[in-house]
């Protein structure tokens, strides 16, 4: 009787585990990284490239998608532009609707002042994030101002960039 109960419990556990088949398990998107620290990030908008650096050494290079109106600096909410300037990557979102994301501290004081002068909101919520299936349509510049990479690349970036201390990101035209 005792063994029979254990067999039933084991069968129930296996059945429940089988029900999750076909979906990515949440723990699979969190990768580990033990290499040199990423000391800063550089995004070159015109080249559509993002560079992860350890001091003066390039560690990784990624092709990126930008805001749907990629030319020029972000001025106001809804303009579809990716901001330009020096910011900090300062937070993580493991539950992003874009797979995983790392937050950029836009808007800074200058961005807020510029938007206030224009009588508008500067917007916010600028992230480096993944690219869900709905946006894998051949159009690279589709975000509202964020920086997008593939989901698999985002897993690596998310593991490599620490947020226990802000990481500088320079976004160039």
Coordinates of N, CA, C and O in Angstrom, one line a residue:
X1 N 0.8 -1.2 0.0 CA 0.0 0.0 0.0 C 0.9 1.3 0.0 O 0.6 2.2 -0.7
X2 N 1.9 1.3 0.9 CA 2.8 2.4 1.0 C 3.5 2.6 -0.4 O 3.6 3.8 -0.8
X3 N 4.0 1.6 -1.0 CA 4.7 1.7 -2.3 C 3.7 2.1 -3.4 O 4.1 2.9 -4.2
X4 N 2.5 1.6 -3.3 CA 1.5 2.0 -4.3 C 1.2 3.5 -4.3 O 1.1 4.1 -5.4
X5 N 1.2 4.1 -3.1 CA 0.9 5.5 -3.0 C 2.1 6.3 -3.7 O 1.9 7.3 -4.4
X6 N 3.3 5.9 -3.4 CA 4.5 6.5 -4.0 C 4.5 6.4 -5.5 O 4.8 7.4 -6.2
X7 N 4.1 5.3 -6.0 CA 4.0 5.1 -7.5 C 2.9 6.0 -8.1 O 3.1 6.7 -9.1
X8 N 1.8 6.2 -7.4 CA 0.7 7.1 -7.9 C 1.2 8.6 -7.9 O 1.0 9.3 -8.8
X9 N 1.9 8.9 -6.8 CA 2.4 10.3 -6.7 C 3.5 10.5 -7.8 O 3.4 11.6 -8.5
X10 N 4.4 9.6 -8.0 CA 5.4 9.7 -9.1 C 4.7 9.8 -10.5 O 5.1 10.6 -11.3
X11 N 3.7 9.0 -10.7 CA 2.9 9.0 -12.0 C 2.3 10.4 -12.2 O 2.3 11.0 -13.3
X12 N 1.7 11.0 -11.1 CA 1.1 12.3 -11.2 C 2.1 13.4 -11.5 O 1.8 14.2 -12.3
X13 N 3.2 13.3 -10.9 CA 4.3 14.3 -11.1 C 4.8 14.2 -12.6 O 4.9 15.2 -13.3
X14 N 5.0 13.0 -13.1 CA 5.4 12.8 -14.5 C 4.3 13.3 -15.5 O 4.7 13.9 -16.5
X15 N 3.1 13.1 -15.1 CA 2.0 13.5 -16.0 C 2.0 15.0 -16.1 O 1.8 15.6 -17.1
X16 N 2.1 15.7 -14.9 CA 2.1 17.1 -14.9 C 3.3 17.7 -15.6 O 3.2 18.7 -16.3
X17 N 4.4 17.1 -15.5 CA 5.6 17.6 -16.2 C 5.4 17.4 -17.7 O 5.8 18.3 -18.5
X18 N 4.8 16.4 -18.2 CA 4.5 16.1 -19.6 C 3.6 17.2 -20.2 O 3.7 17.5 -21.3
X19 N 2.7 17.7 -19.3 CA 1.7 18.7 -19.8 C 2.4 20.0 -20.2 O 1.9 20.8 -21.0
X20 N 3.6 20.3 -19.7 CA 4.3 21.5 -20.1 C 5.1 21.4 -21.4 O 5.7 22.3 -21.8
X21 N 5.1 20.3 -22.0 CA 5.9 20.1 -23.3 C 5.5 21.1 -24.3 O 4.4 21.5 -24.5
X22 N 6.5 21.4 -25.1 CA 6.3 22.4 -26.2 C 6.5 23.8 -25.9 O 6.6 24.7 -26.7
X23 N 6.5 24.1 -24.6 CA 6.7 25.5 -24.2 C 8.1 25.6 -23.5 O 8.6 24.7 -22.9
X24 N 8.7 26.8 -23.7 CA 10.0 27.0 -23.1 C 9.8 27.1 -21.6 O 9.0 27.8 -21.1
X25 N 10.6 26.4 -20.8 CA 10.5 26.4 -19.4 C 11.2 27.7 -18.9 O 12.3 28.1 -19.5
X26 N 10.6 28.5 -18.0 CA 11.2 29.8 -17.6 C 12.6 29.7 -17.2 O 13.4 30.6 -17.5
X27 N 13.1 28.7 -16.5 CA 14.5 28.6 -16.1 C 15.5 28.5 -17.2 O 16.6 28.8 -17.1
X28 N 15.0 28.1 -18.4 CA 15.9 28.0 -19.5 C 16.4 29.3 -20.1 O 17.4 29.4 -20.7
X29 N 15.6 30.4 -19.8 CA 16.0 31.7 -20.4 C 17.1 32.4 -19.5 O 17.7 33.4 -19.9
X30 N 17.3 31.9 -18.3 CA 18.3 32.5 -17.4 C 19.6 31.7 -17.5 O 19.7 30.6 -17.1
X31 N 20.6 32.3 -18.2 CA 21.9 31.7 -18.4 C 22.9 32.2 -17.4 O 22.7 33.2 -16.8
X32 N 23.9 31.5 -17.2 CA 25.0 31.9 -16.3 C 26.2 32.4 -17.1 O 26.3 32.1 -18.3
X33 N 26.9 33.3 -16.5 CA 28.1 33.9 -17.2 C 29.2 34.1 -16.1 O 28.9 34.6 -15.1
X34 N 30.4 33.7 -16.4 CA 31.5 33.8 -15.5 C 32.7 34.5 -16.1 O 33.8 34.4 -15.5
X35 N 32.6 35.1 -17.2 CA 33.7 35.8 -17.9 C 34.0 37.2 -17.3 O 33.4 37.6 -16.3
X36 N 34.8 38.0 -18.0 CA 35.1 39.3 -17.6 C 33.8 40.2 -17.5 O 32.9 40.0 -18.3
X37 N 33.8 41.1 -16.6 CA 32.6 42.0 -16.5 C 32.5 42.9 -17.7 O 33.5 43.4 -18.3
X38 N 31.2 43.2 -18.0 CA 30.9 44.2 -19.0 C 31.0 45.6 -18.3 O 30.3 45.9 -17.4
X39 N 32.0 46.4 -18.7 CA 32.2 47.7 -18.0 C 31.4 48.8 -18.6 O 31.1 49.8 -18.0
X40 N 31.1 48.6 -19.9 CA 30.2 49.6 -20.6 C 29.7 49.0 -21.9 O 30.2 48.0 -22.4
X41 N 28.7 49.7 -22.4 CA 28.0 49.3 -23.6 C 28.0 50.5 -24.6 O 27.8 51.6 -24.1
X42 N 28.2 50.2 -25.9 CA 28.1 51.3 -26.9 C 27.2 50.8 -27.9 O 27.3 49.7 -28.4
X43 N 26.2 51.7 -28.3 CA 25.3 51.4 -29.4 C 25.6 52.5 -30.4 O 25.6 53.6 -30.2
X44 N 25.8 52.0 -31.7 CA 26.0 52.9 -32.8 C 24.7 52.7 -33.7 O 24.6 51.7 -34.4
X45 N 23.9 53.7 -33.6 CA 22.5 53.6 -34.2 C 22.6 53.5 -35.7 O 21.9 52.6 -36.3
X46 N 23.5 54.3 -36.4 CA 23.5 54.2 -37.8 C 24.0 52.8 -38.3 O 23.5 52.3 -39.3
X47 N 24.9 52.3 -37.6 CA 25.5 50.9 -38.0 C 24.6 49.8 -37.5 O 24.8 48.7 -37.9
X48 N 23.6 50.1 -36.6 CA 22.7 49.1 -36.0 C 23.5 48.1 -35.3 O 23.3 46.9 -35.4
X49 N 24.5 48.5 -34.5 CA 25.4 47.6 -33.7 C 25.4 48.0 -32.3 O 25.3 49.2 -31.9
X50 N 25.5 47.0 -31.4 CA 25.7 47.2 -30.0 C 26.9 46.4 -29.6 O 27.1 45.2 -29.9
X51 N 27.8 47.1 -28.9 CA 29.1 46.5 -28.4 C 29.1 46.4 -26.9 O 28.8 47.4 -26.2
X52 N 29.4 45.2 -26.4 CA 29.6 45.0 -25.0 C 31.1 45.0 -24.8 O 31.9 44.3 -25.5
X53 N 31.6 45.9 -23.9 CA 33.1 46.1 -23.7 C 33.5 45.8 -22.3 O 32.7 46.0 -21.3
X54 N 34.7 45.3 -22.2 CA 35.4 45.1 -20.9 C 36.6 46.1 -21.0 O 37.5 45.8 -21.7
X55 N 36.4 47.2 -20.4 CA 37.3 48.4 -20.5 C 37.5 48.7 -22.0 O 36.5 49.1 -22.6
X56 N 38.6 48.6 -22.6 CA 38.8 48.9 -24.1 C 38.7 47.8 -25.0 O 38.9 47.9 -26.2
X57 N 38.3 46.6 -24.5 CA 38.2 45.4 -25.3 C 36.8 45.0 -25.6 O 36.0 44.9 -24.7
X58 N 36.5 44.9 -26.9 CA 35.2 44.4 -27.4 C 35.0 43.0 -27.1 O 35.8 42.1 -27.5
X59 N 34.0 42.7 -26.3 CA 33.7 41.3 -25.9 C 32.7 40.6 -26.9 O 32.8 39.5 -27.3
X60 N 31.6 41.4 -27.2 CA 30.6 40.9 -28.1 C 30.0 42.0 -28.9 O 30.0 43.2 -28.5
X61 N 29.5 41.7 -30.1 CA 28.9 42.7 -31.0 C 27.6 42.1 -31.5 O 27.5 40.9 -31.8
X62 N 26.5 42.9 -31.4 CA 25.2 42.4 -31.8 C 24.6 43.4 -32.8 O 24.7 44.6 -32.7
X63 N 23.8 42.8 -33.8 CA 23.0 43.6 -34.6 C 21.8 44.0 -33.8 O 21.2 43.1 -33.1
X64 N 21.3 45.2 -34.0 CA 20.1 45.7 -33.2 C 19.1 46.3 -34.0 O 19.3 46.8 -35.1
X65 N 17.9 46.2 -33.5 CA 16.7 47.0 -34.0 C 16.5 48.2 -33.1 O 16.8 48.1 -31.9
X66 N 16.0 49.2 -33.7 CA 15.8 50.5 -32.9 C 14.3 50.9 -33.0 O 13.5 50.2 -33.4
X67 N 14.1 52.1 -32.6 CA 12.8 52.7 -32.7 C 12.4 52.8 -34.1 O 13.2 52.9 -35.0
X68 N 11.0 52.8 -34.4 CA 10.5 52.8 -35.7 C 10.8 54.0 -36.5 O 10.7 54.1 -37.7
X69 N 11.3 55.1 -35.9 CA 11.8 56.3 -36.5 C 13.2 56.5 -36.1 O 13.5 57.4 -35.2
X70 N 14.2 55.7 -36.6 CA 15.5 55.6 -35.9 C 16.5 56.8 -36.1 O 17.4 56.9 -35.3
X71 N 16.2 57.7 -37.0 CA 17.1 58.8 -37.2 C 16.8 60.0 -36.2 O 15.7 60.4 -36.1
X72 N 17.9 60.4 -35.5 CA 17.7 61.5 -34.6 C 17.5 61.1 -33.1 O 17.3 59.9 -32.9
X73 N 17.6 62.0 -32.3 CA 17.6 61.8 -30.8 C 16.1 61.8 -30.3 O 15.3 62.6 -30.8
X74 N 15.8 61.0 -29.4 CA 14.5 60.9 -28.8 C 14.2 62.3 -28.1 O 15.1 62.7 -27.3
X75 N 13.1 62.9 -28.4 CA 12.8 64.2 -27.7 C 11.5 64.1 -26.8 O 11.5 64.6 -25.8
X76 N 10.5 63.3 -27.4 CA 9.3 63.3 -26.7 C 8.7 61.9 -26.7 O 9.0 61.1 -27.6
X77 N 7.8 61.6 -25.8 CA 7.1 60.3 -25.8 C 6.3 60.1 -27.1 O 5.7 61.0 -27.7
X78 N 6.5 58.9 -27.7 CA 5.7 58.5 -28.9 C 6.4 58.9 -30.2 O 5.9 58.6 -31.3
X79 N 7.6 59.5 -30.1 CA 8.2 59.9 -31.4 C 8.9 58.7 -32.1 O 9.4 58.9 -33.2
X80 N 9.0 57.6 -31.5 CA 9.6 56.4 -32.1 C 11.1 56.4 -32.3 O 11.6 55.6 -33.0
X81 N 11.7 57.3 -31.6 CA 13.2 57.4 -31.7 C 13.9 56.8 -30.5 O 13.3 56.8 -29.4
X82 N 15.1 56.3 -30.7 CA 15.9 55.7 -29.6 C 16.8 56.9 -29.1 O 17.3 57.6 -29.9
X83 N 16.8 57.1 -27.8 CA 17.6 58.2 -27.3 C 19.1 58.1 -27.7 O 19.6 57.1 -27.9
X84 N 19.7 59.3 -27.6 CA 21.2 59.4 -27.9 C 21.8 60.0 -26.7 O 21.2 61.0 -26.1
X85 N 23.0 59.6 -26.3 CA 23.7 60.1 -25.1 C 24.2 59.1 -24.2 O 24.2 57.9 -24.5
X86 N 24.6 59.5 -23.0 CA 25.2 58.6 -22.0 C 24.1 58.4 -21.0 O 23.6 59.3 -20.4
X87 N 23.8 57.1 -20.8 CA 22.8 56.6 -19.8 C 23.4 55.5 -19.0 O 24.6 55.1 -19.2
X88 N 22.6 55.0 -18.1 CA 23.0 53.8 -17.3 C 22.0 52.7 -17.5 O 20.8 52.9 -17.5
X89 N 22.5 51.5 -17.5 CA 21.6 50.3 -17.5 C 21.5 50.0 -16.0 O 22.5 49.7 -15.3
X90 N 20.3 50.1 -15.5 CA 20.2 50.1 -14.0 C 19.2 49.1 -13.4 O 18.9 49.1 -12.2
X91 N 18.5 48.3 -14.3 CA 17.5 47.4 -13.7 C 17.2 46.3 -14.7 O 17.5 46.4 -15.9
X92 N 16.6 45.2 -14.2 CA 16.3 44.0 -14.9 C 14.8 43.8 -14.9 O 14.1 44.1 -13.9
X93 N 14.3 43.2 -16.0 CA 12.9 42.8 -16.0 C 12.9 41.3 -16.5 O 12.9 41.1 -17.7
X94 N 12.8 40.4 -15.6 CA 12.8 39.0 -16.0 C 11.4 38.6 -16.6 O 11.3 37.5 -17.2
X95 N 10.4 39.4 -16.4 CA 9.0 39.1 -16.9 C 8.6 40.0 -18.0 O 7.4 40.2 -18.2
X96 N 9.5 40.5 -18.8 CA 9.2 41.4 -19.9 C 8.4 40.7 -20.9 O 8.5 39.5 -21.2
X97 N 7.5 41.4 -21.5 CA 6.7 40.8 -22.6 C 7.6 40.7 -23.9 O 7.2 40.1 -24.9
X98 N 8.8 41.2 -23.8 CA 9.8 41.0 -24.9 C 10.9 40.1 -24.4 O 12.1 40.4 -24.6
X99 N 10.5 39.0 -23.8 CA 11.4 37.9 -23.3 C 12.1 38.3 -22.0 O 11.8 37.8 -20.9
X100 N 13.2 39.0 -22.1 CA 13.9 39.6 -21.0 C 14.3 41.0 -21.3 O 14.4 41.3 -22.5
X101 N 14.5 41.9 -20.3 CA 14.9 43.2 -20.7 C 15.8 43.8 -19.6 O 15.7 43.4 -18.4
X102 N 16.6 44.8 -20.0 CA 17.4 45.6 -19.1 C 17.1 47.0 -19.3 O 17.1 47.5 -20.4
X103 N 16.8 47.7 -18.2 CA 16.3 49.1 -18.2 C 17.4 50.1 -18.4 O 18.5 49.9 -17.8
X104 N 17.1 51.1 -19.2 CA 18.1 52.2 -19.4 C 17.4 53.4 -18.7 O 16.2 53.7 -18.8
X105 N 18.2 54.2 -17.9 CA 17.7 55.3 -17.1 C 17.2 56.6 -17.9 O 17.3 57.7 -17.3
X106 N 16.8 56.4 -19.1 CA 16.1 57.5 -19.8 C 14.8 57.7 -19.2 O 14.0 56.8 -18.9
X107 N 14.3 59.0 -19.0 CA 15.0 60.2 -19.4 C 15.9 60.7 -18.2 O 15.6 60.6 -17.0
X108 N 17.0 61.4 -18.6 CA 17.8 62.1 -17.6 C 17.3 63.5 -17.4 O 16.3 63.9 -18.0
X109 N 18.0 64.3 -16.6 CA 17.5 65.7 -16.3 C 17.5 66.5 -17.6 O 16.5 67.3 -17.8
X110 N 18.5 66.4 -18.5 CA 18.5 67.1 -19.7 C 17.3 66.7 -20.6 O 16.7 67.6 -21.2
X111 N 17.0 65.4 -20.7 CA 15.9 65.0 -21.5 C 14.6 65.5 -21.0 O 13.7 66.0 -21.8
X112 N 14.4 65.5 -19.7 CA 13.2 66.1 -19.1 C 13.1 67.6 -19.3 O 12.0 68.1 -19.7
X113 N 14.2 68.3 -19.2 CA 14.1 69.7 -19.4 C 13.8 70.0 -20.9 O 13.0 71.0 -21.2
X114 N 14.4 69.3 -21.8 CA 14.1 69.5 -23.2 C 12.6 69.3 -23.6 O 12.0 70.0 -24.3
X115 N 12.1 68.2 -23.0 CA 10.7 67.9 -23.3 C 9.8 68.9 -22.6 O 8.8 69.3 -23.2
X116 N 10.1 69.4 -21.4 CA 9.3 70.4 -20.8 C 9.3 71.7 -21.6 O 8.3 72.3 -21.7
X117 N 10.5 72.0 -22.2 CA 10.6 73.2 -23.0 C 9.6 73.1 -24.2 O 9.0 74.0 -24.7
X118 N 9.5 71.9 -24.7 CA 8.6 71.6 -25.9 C 7.1 71.4 -25.4 O 6.2 71.2 -26.3
X119 N 6.9 71.4 -24.1 CA 5.5 71.3 -23.6 C 5.0 69.8 -23.7 O 3.8 69.6 -23.8
X120 N 5.9 68.9 -23.7 CA 5.6 67.5 -23.9 C 6.2 66.6 -22.8 O 7.0 67.0 -22.1
X121 N 5.8 65.3 -22.8 CA 6.4 64.3 -21.9 C 7.6 63.7 -22.6 O 7.5 63.5 -23.9
X122 N 8.7 63.5 -21.9 CA 9.9 62.8 -22.6 C 9.7 61.3 -22.8 O 10.4 60.7 -23.6
X123 N 8.6 60.8 -22.2 CA 8.5 59.3 -22.3 C 9.4 58.6 -21.3 O 9.9 59.2 -20.4
X124 N 9.5 57.3 -21.5 CA 10.4 56.5 -20.6 C 10.3 55.1 -21.0 O 9.9 54.8 -22.1
X125 N 10.6 54.2 -20.1 CA 10.6 52.8 -20.3 C 11.4 52.4 -21.5 O 10.9 51.7 -22.4
X126 N 12.6 52.9 -21.6 CA 13.6 52.5 -22.7 C 14.4 51.3 -22.2 O 15.0 51.4 -21.1
X127 N 14.4 50.2 -22.9 CA 15.0 49.0 -22.5 C 15.8 48.4 -23.7 O 15.6 48.7 -24.8
X128 N 16.8 47.5 -23.3 CA 17.4 46.6 -24.3 C 16.5 45.3 -24.1 O 16.4 44.9 -22.9
X129 N 16.0 44.7 -25.1 CA 15.1 43.6 -24.9 C 15.1 42.7 -26.1 O 15.7 43.0 -27.1
X130 N 14.4 41.5 -25.9 CA 14.3 40.5 -27.0 C 13.4 40.9 -28.1 O 12.8 42.0 -28.1
X131 N 13.2 40.0 -29.0 CA 12.4 40.2 -30.2 C 11.4 39.1 -30.3 O 11.7 38.0 -30.9
X132 N 10.2 39.2 -29.8 CA 9.2 38.1 -29.9 C 8.8 37.8 -31.3 O 9.0 38.6 -32.3
X133 N 8.2 36.6 -31.5 CA 7.8 36.1 -32.8 C 7.0 37.1 -33.6 O 7.2 37.2 -34.8
X134 N 6.1 37.8 -32.9 CA 5.3 38.8 -33.6 C 6.1 39.9 -34.4 O 5.5 40.5 -35.3
X135 N 7.3 40.1 -33.9 CA 8.1 41.2 -34.6 C 9.3 40.6 -35.4 O 10.2 41.3 -35.7
X136 N 9.2 39.3 -35.7 CA 10.3 38.7 -36.5 C 9.8 38.6 -37.9 O 9.6 37.6 -38.5
X137 N 9.5 39.8 -38.5 CA 8.8 40.0 -39.8 C 9.8 40.6 -40.8 O 9.3 41.1 -41.8
X138 N 11.0 40.7 -40.5 CA 12.0 41.3 -41.5 C 12.2 42.8 -41.2 O 13.0 43.4 -41.8
X139 N 11.3 43.4 -40.4 CA 11.5 44.8 -40.1 C 12.3 45.0 -38.9 O 12.0 44.4 -37.8
X140 N 13.4 45.6 -39.0 CA 14.4 45.7 -37.8 C 14.0 46.8 -36.9 O 14.2 46.7 -35.7
X141 N 13.6 48.0 -37.4 CA 13.3 49.1 -36.5 C 11.8 49.2 -36.3 O 11.0 49.7 -37.0
X142 N 11.4 48.6 -35.2 CA 10.0 48.4 -34.9 C 9.6 48.8 -33.4 O 8.4 48.9 -33.1
X143 N 10.6 49.1 -32.6 CA 10.3 49.5 -31.2 C 9.8 50.9 -31.1 O 9.8 51.7 -32.0
X144 N 9.4 51.3 -29.9 CA 9.0 52.7 -29.6 C 10.2 53.5 -29.1 O 10.0 54.6 -28.6
X145 N 11.4 53.0 -29.3 CA 12.6 53.7 -28.9 C 13.6 52.8 -28.2 O 14.7 53.2 -27.8
X146 N 13.2 51.5 -28.0 CA 14.1 50.6 -27.3 C 15.2 50.0 -28.3 O 15.2 50.3 -29.5
X147 N 16.0 49.2 -27.7 CA 17.1 48.5 -28.5 C 16.7 47.0 -28.5 O 16.6 46.4 -27.4
X148 N 16.5 46.4 -29.6 CA 16.1 45.0 -29.7 C 17.1 44.1 -30.3 O 17.8 44.5 -31.3
X149 N 17.2 42.9 -29.7 CA 18.1 41.8 -30.2 C 17.2 40.6 -30.2 O 16.1 40.6 -29.8
X150 N 17.8 39.5 -30.7 CA 17.0 38.2 -30.7 C 16.9 37.8 -29.3 O 17.7 38.2 -28.4
X151 N 15.9 36.9 -29.0 CA 15.7 36.4 -27.7 C 16.9 35.7 -27.2 O 17.3 35.8 -26.0
X152 N 17.5 34.9 -28.0 CA 18.7 34.1 -27.6 C 19.9 35.0 -27.3 O 20.6 34.8 -26.3
X153 N 20.0 36.1 -28.0 CA 21.1 37.1 -27.7 C 20.8 37.8 -26.4 O 21.7 38.0 -25.6
X154 N 19.5 38.1 -26.2 CA 19.1 38.8 -25.0 C 19.4 37.9 -23.8 O 19.8 38.4 -22.7
X155 N 19.3 36.6 -23.9 CA 19.6 35.7 -22.8 C 21.1 35.9 -22.4 O 21.4 35.9 -21.2
X156 N 21.9 36.0 -23.4 CA 23.4 36.1 -23.1 C 23.7 37.5 -22.5 O 24.4 37.7 -21.6
X157 N 23.1 38.6 -23.1 CA 23.3 39.9 -22.6 C 22.8 40.1 -21.2 O 23.5 40.7 -20.4
X158 N 21.6 39.5 -20.9 CA 21.0 39.6 -19.6 C 22.0 38.9 -18.6 O 22.1 39.4 -17.4
X159 N 22.6 37.8 -19.0 CA 23.6 37.2 -18.1 C 24.9 38.0 -17.9 O 25.4 38.0 -16.8
X160 N 25.3 38.6 -18.9 CA 26.6 39.3 -18.9 C 26.6 40.7 -18.2 O 27.6 41.1 -17.6
X161 N 25.5 41.4 -18.3 CA 25.4 42.7 -17.7 C 24.8 42.7 -16.3 O 23.7 42.2 -16.1
X162 N 25.6 43.2 -15.4 CA 25.1 43.2 -14.0 C 24.4 44.5 -13.7 O 24.7 45.5 -14.3
X163 N 23.4 44.4 -12.8 CA 22.7 45.6 -12.5 C 22.8 45.9 -11.0 O 22.1 46.8 -10.5
X164 N 23.7 45.2 -10.3 CA 23.9 45.5 -8.8 C 24.7 46.9 -8.8 O 24.7 47.5 -7.7
X165 N 25.2 47.3 -9.8 CA 25.8 48.6 -10.0 C 25.5 49.0 -11.4 O 25.6 48.2 -12.3
X166 N 25.1 50.3 -11.7 CA 24.8 50.7 -13.0 C 25.9 50.5 -14.0 O 27.1 50.7 -13.7
X167 N 25.5 50.1 -15.2 CA 26.5 49.9 -16.3 C 26.3 51.0 -17.3 O 25.2 51.2 -17.8
X168 N 27.3 51.8 -17.6 CA 27.1 52.9 -18.6 C 26.8 52.4 -20.0 O 27.4 51.4 -20.4
X169 N 25.9 53.1 -20.7 CA 25.6 52.8 -22.1 C 25.7 54.1 -22.8 O 25.0 55.1 -22.5
X170 N 26.5 54.1 -23.9 CA 26.6 55.3 -24.7 C 25.9 55.0 -26.0 O 26.2 54.0 -26.7
X171 N 24.8 55.7 -26.3 CA 24.1 55.5 -27.5 C 24.4 56.7 -28.5 O 24.1 57.8 -28.2
X172 N 25.1 56.3 -29.6 CA 25.6 57.3 -30.5 C 24.7 57.3 -31.8 O 24.0 56.3 -32.1
X173 N 24.6 58.5 -32.5 CA 23.8 58.6 -33.7 C 24.1 57.5 -34.7 O 25.2 57.0 -34.8

